[in-house]
């Protein structure tokens, strides 16, 4: 939405500022969690013990994202422009302002909660099932990007678009890299060497 602020006092629209800031923060945390998860899963850097050292950061970033999402929604209850109810914040499609875009954000928040908490239940549901379920974090991230583009108050600004596009690049690269067959990721190319018949091995 785009509207003019008639009162320069930030205290008059403080809840909106809090919600907007928390929403951007949540998107950054979700992006960081997604990129870090894809980085660990891709195996692009093969170093013993690296995943174990990165896992706590991945866990805490996900929890920080949940806190930011909660603040993003709760702060809107005090916004004097939208005047949303608790039900409109919690149930997709009830709010009158861009219901589809906002609904996508609400669903993304629920799925983020489910996937984040599933980490602590992975032994009960099975590691294999948990890993399969955890792959949907990419879907959540895409939904979050769509929510920010279609419902965010800063979506039309240049800085926000640059931020969103910059967050897409590493996630897209790691996703495509992960989809590559294993033999195409680290394939050795043999090039003719000298006259002695030796070969030069080029790894990529």
Short mmCIF file of C-alpha atoms in Angstrom, two decimals:
data_model
loop_
_atom_site.label_atom_id
_atom_site.label_comp_id
_atom_site.label_asym_id
_atom_site.label_seq_id
_atom_site.Cartn_x
_atom_site.Cartn_y
_atom_site.Cartn_z
CA UNK A 1 0.00 0.00 0.00
CA UNK A 2 1.08 3.58 -0.63
CA UNK A 3 -0.25 6.45 1.44
CA UNK A 4 0.92 9.81 2.69
CA UNK A 5 1.68 10.37 6.33
CA UNK A 6 -0.10 13.50 7.48
CA UNK A 7 1.47 13.50 10.92
CA UNK A 8 5.29 13.52 11.05
CA UNK A 9 5.31 12.25 14.63
CA UNK A 10 6.54 8.61 14.41
CA UNK A 11 4.69 7.80 17.63
CA UNK A 12 1.44 8.19 15.71
CA UNK A 13 2.30 5.34 13.40
CA UNK A 14 4.80 3.49 15.57
CA UNK A 15 3.01 0.11 15.39
CA UNK A 16 3.15 0.20 11.61
CA UNK A 17 6.88 0.96 11.75
CA UNK A 18 7.46 -1.90 14.18
CA UNK A 19 5.50 -4.33 12.01
CA UNK A 20 7.26 -3.22 8.85
CA UNK A 21 10.71 -3.50 10.44
CA UNK A 22 9.91 -6.91 11.91
CA UNK A 23 8.61 -8.14 8.56
CA UNK A 24 11.81 -7.13 6.78
CA UNK A 25 13.87 -8.67 9.58
CA UNK A 26 11.88 -11.91 9.35
CA UNK A 27 12.45 -12.05 5.60
CA UNK A 28 16.20 -11.57 6.09
CA UNK A 29 16.33 -14.32 8.71
CA UNK A 30 14.30 -16.72 6.55
CA UNK A 31 16.58 -15.96 3.61
CA UNK A 32 19.69 -16.50 5.72
CA UNK A 33 18.29 -19.76 7.10
CA UNK A 34 17.36 -20.98 3.61
CA UNK A 35 20.72 -20.07 2.09
CA UNK A 36 22.62 -21.63 4.98
CA UNK A 37 20.52 -24.80 4.79
CA UNK A 38 21.04 -25.08 1.04
CA UNK A 39 24.76 -24.46 1.52
CA UNK A 40 25.05 -27.32 4.00
CA UNK A 41 22.90 -29.66 1.91
CA UNK A 42 24.66 -28.91 -1.37
CA UNK A 43 28.08 -30.09 -0.19
CA UNK A 44 29.67 -27.33 -2.26
CA UNK A 45 32.37 -27.05 0.43
CA UNK A 46 33.60 -30.43 1.58
CA UNK A 47 35.23 -29.91 4.95
CA UNK A 48 34.98 -32.39 7.84
CA UNK A 49 32.81 -31.15 10.67
CA UNK A 50 31.61 -28.06 8.79
CA UNK A 51 27.93 -29.01 8.92
CA UNK A 52 28.15 -29.64 12.65
CA UNK A 53 29.61 -26.19 13.24
CA UNK A 54 27.02 -24.47 11.05
CA UNK A 55 23.96 -26.30 12.40
CA UNK A 56 23.63 -24.21 15.62
CA UNK A 57 23.67 -21.01 13.56
CA UNK A 58 21.04 -22.47 11.25
CA UNK A 59 18.90 -23.39 14.26
CA UNK A 60 19.14 -20.00 15.98
CA UNK A 61 18.51 -18.05 12.78
CA UNK A 62 15.31 -20.05 12.28
CA UNK A 63 14.20 -19.27 15.83
CA UNK A 64 14.98 -15.58 15.35
CA UNK A 65 12.84 -15.67 12.20
CA UNK A 66 9.91 -17.04 14.22
CA UNK A 67 10.23 -14.23 16.77
CA UNK A 68 10.34 -11.61 14.00
CA UNK A 69 7.30 -13.16 12.31
CA UNK A 70 5.36 -13.05 15.59
CA UNK A 71 6.28 -9.38 16.15
CA UNK A 72 5.36 -8.61 12.53
CA UNK A 73 1.83 -9.92 13.04
CA UNK A 74 1.21 -8.81 16.63
CA UNK A 75 2.35 -5.23 15.98
CA UNK A 76 -0.28 -4.85 13.27
CA UNK A 77 -2.98 -5.15 15.94
CA UNK A 78 -2.05 -1.65 17.08
CA UNK A 79 -1.96 -0.15 13.59
CA UNK A 80 -4.60 2.58 13.26
CA UNK A 81 -4.74 2.38 9.47
CA UNK A 82 -5.51 -1.32 8.99
CA UNK A 83 -7.35 -1.93 12.29
CA UNK A 84 -7.00 -5.73 11.90
CA UNK A 85 -8.61 -8.18 14.29
CA UNK A 86 -6.84 -11.16 15.81
CA UNK A 87 -8.71 -13.45 13.41
CA UNK A 88 -7.60 -11.39 10.41
CA UNK A 89 -4.01 -11.75 11.55
CA UNK A 90 -4.26 -15.49 12.10
CA UNK A 91 -6.63 -16.71 9.38
CA UNK A 92 -5.66 -16.33 5.70
CA UNK A 93 -8.14 -14.45 3.53
CA UNK A 94 -10.08 -12.60 6.23
CA UNK A 95 -8.30 -9.26 6.02
CA UNK A 96 -9.60 -6.84 3.38
CA UNK A 97 -6.18 -5.44 2.44
CA UNK A 98 -4.69 -7.56 -0.37
CA UNK A 99 -6.15 -10.77 1.11
CA UNK A 100 -4.32 -13.17 -1.21
CA UNK A 101 -0.86 -11.64 -0.68
CA UNK A 102 -1.39 -11.32 3.07
CA UNK A 103 -2.82 -14.85 3.20
CA UNK A 104 0.31 -16.20 1.53
CA UNK A 105 2.38 -14.52 4.25
CA UNK A 106 0.23 -16.02 7.00
CA UNK A 107 0.53 -19.52 5.53
CA UNK A 108 4.28 -19.03 5.15
CA UNK A 109 4.47 -18.09 8.82
CA UNK A 110 2.66 -21.26 9.87
CA UNK A 111 4.82 -23.49 7.69
CA UNK A 112 7.97 -21.77 8.98
CA UNK A 113 6.81 -22.55 12.52
CA UNK A 114 6.12 -26.17 11.61
CA UNK A 115 9.45 -26.70 9.88
CA UNK A 116 11.46 -24.93 12.56
CA UNK A 117 9.92 -26.91 15.40
CA UNK A 118 10.21 -30.18 13.43
CA UNK A 119 13.96 -29.98 14.06
CA UNK A 120 13.31 -30.91 17.69
CA UNK A 121 11.07 -33.82 16.68
CA UNK A 122 13.32 -35.31 14.02
CA UNK A 123 14.05 -38.42 16.11
CA UNK A 124 10.34 -39.07 16.59
CA UNK A 125 9.36 -38.59 12.94
CA UNK A 126 12.55 -40.13 11.56
CA UNK A 127 15.57 -38.37 10.09
CA UNK A 128 14.67 -39.35 6.55
CA UNK A 129 11.14 -37.97 6.81
CA UNK A 130 12.41 -34.88 8.57
CA UNK A 131 14.88 -34.15 5.77
CA UNK A 132 12.15 -34.62 3.18
CA UNK A 133 9.85 -32.30 5.11
CA UNK A 134 12.62 -29.77 5.61
CA UNK A 135 13.02 -29.33 1.87
CA UNK A 136 9.80 -27.33 1.88
CA UNK A 137 11.70 -24.46 3.50
CA UNK A 138 12.52 -23.31 -0.04
CA UNK A 139 8.79 -23.13 -0.77
CA UNK A 140 8.30 -21.05 2.38
CA UNK A 141 11.07 -18.73 1.32
CA UNK A 142 9.47 -18.24 -2.12
CA UNK A 143 6.14 -17.51 -0.43
CA UNK A 144 7.83 -14.97 1.84
CA UNK A 145 9.41 -13.23 -1.14
CA UNK A 146 6.02 -13.13 -2.87
CA UNK A 147 4.37 -11.76 0.27
CA UNK A 148 6.99 -9.00 0.51
CA UNK A 149 6.62 -8.08 -3.17
CA UNK A 150 2.81 -8.08 -3.24
CA UNK A 151 1.82 -6.92 0.24
CA UNK A 152 4.84 -5.07 1.61
CA UNK A 153 4.59 -1.32 2.01
CA UNK A 154 8.16 -0.92 0.76
CA UNK A 155 7.82 -3.23 -2.24
CA UNK A 156 7.81 -0.33 -4.70
CA UNK A 157 10.99 1.24 -3.34
CA UNK A 158 14.29 0.68 -5.11
CA UNK A 159 16.20 -0.36 -1.98
CA UNK A 160 13.64 -3.03 -1.13
CA UNK A 161 13.67 -4.47 -4.64
CA UNK A 162 17.47 -4.57 -4.61
CA UNK A 163 17.37 -6.31 -1.22
CA UNK A 164 14.87 -8.90 -2.46
CA UNK A 165 16.73 -9.57 -5.71
CA UNK A 166 20.05 -9.81 -3.86
CA UNK A 167 18.57 -12.43 -1.55
CA UNK A 168 17.24 -14.45 -4.47
CA UNK A 169 20.62 -14.84 -6.21
CA UNK A 170 22.48 -17.07 -3.67
CA UNK A 171 19.41 -19.20 -2.92
CA UNK A 172 18.75 -19.77 -6.62
CA UNK A 173 22.38 -20.67 -7.27
CA UNK A 174 22.54 -23.18 -4.41
CA UNK A 175 19.18 -24.70 -5.40
CA UNK A 176 20.29 -25.24 -8.98
CA UNK A 177 23.65 -26.57 -7.78
CA UNK A 178 21.93 -29.06 -5.50
CA UNK A 179 19.76 -30.28 -8.38
CA UNK A 180 22.81 -31.10 -10.46
CA UNK A 181 23.75 -34.79 -10.59
CA UNK A 182 26.61 -35.58 -8.23
CA UNK A 183 28.97 -36.53 -11.06
CA UNK A 184 28.40 -33.17 -12.74
CA UNK A 185 29.22 -31.20 -9.61
CA UNK A 186 32.78 -32.42 -9.17
CA UNK A 187 33.61 -33.91 -12.52
CA UNK A 188 37.27 -34.27 -13.39
CA UNK A 189 38.17 -33.09 -16.83
CA UNK A 190 41.23 -34.60 -18.43
CA UNK A 191 43.16 -32.41 -20.80
CA UNK A 192 46.14 -33.59 -22.86
CA UNK A 193 49.41 -32.95 -21.12
CA UNK A 194 52.91 -32.82 -22.59
CA UNK A 195 54.53 -35.02 -25.17
CA UNK A 196 55.21 -37.66 -22.56
CA UNK A 197 51.59 -38.72 -22.61
CA UNK A 198 50.79 -37.48 -19.10
CA UNK A 199 47.43 -35.88 -18.43
CA UNK A 200 46.47 -32.77 -16.51
CA UNK A 201 43.47 -33.21 -14.21
CA UNK A 202 41.28 -30.15 -13.86
CA UNK A 203 38.69 -30.31 -11.09
CA UNK A 204 35.60 -28.14 -11.06
#
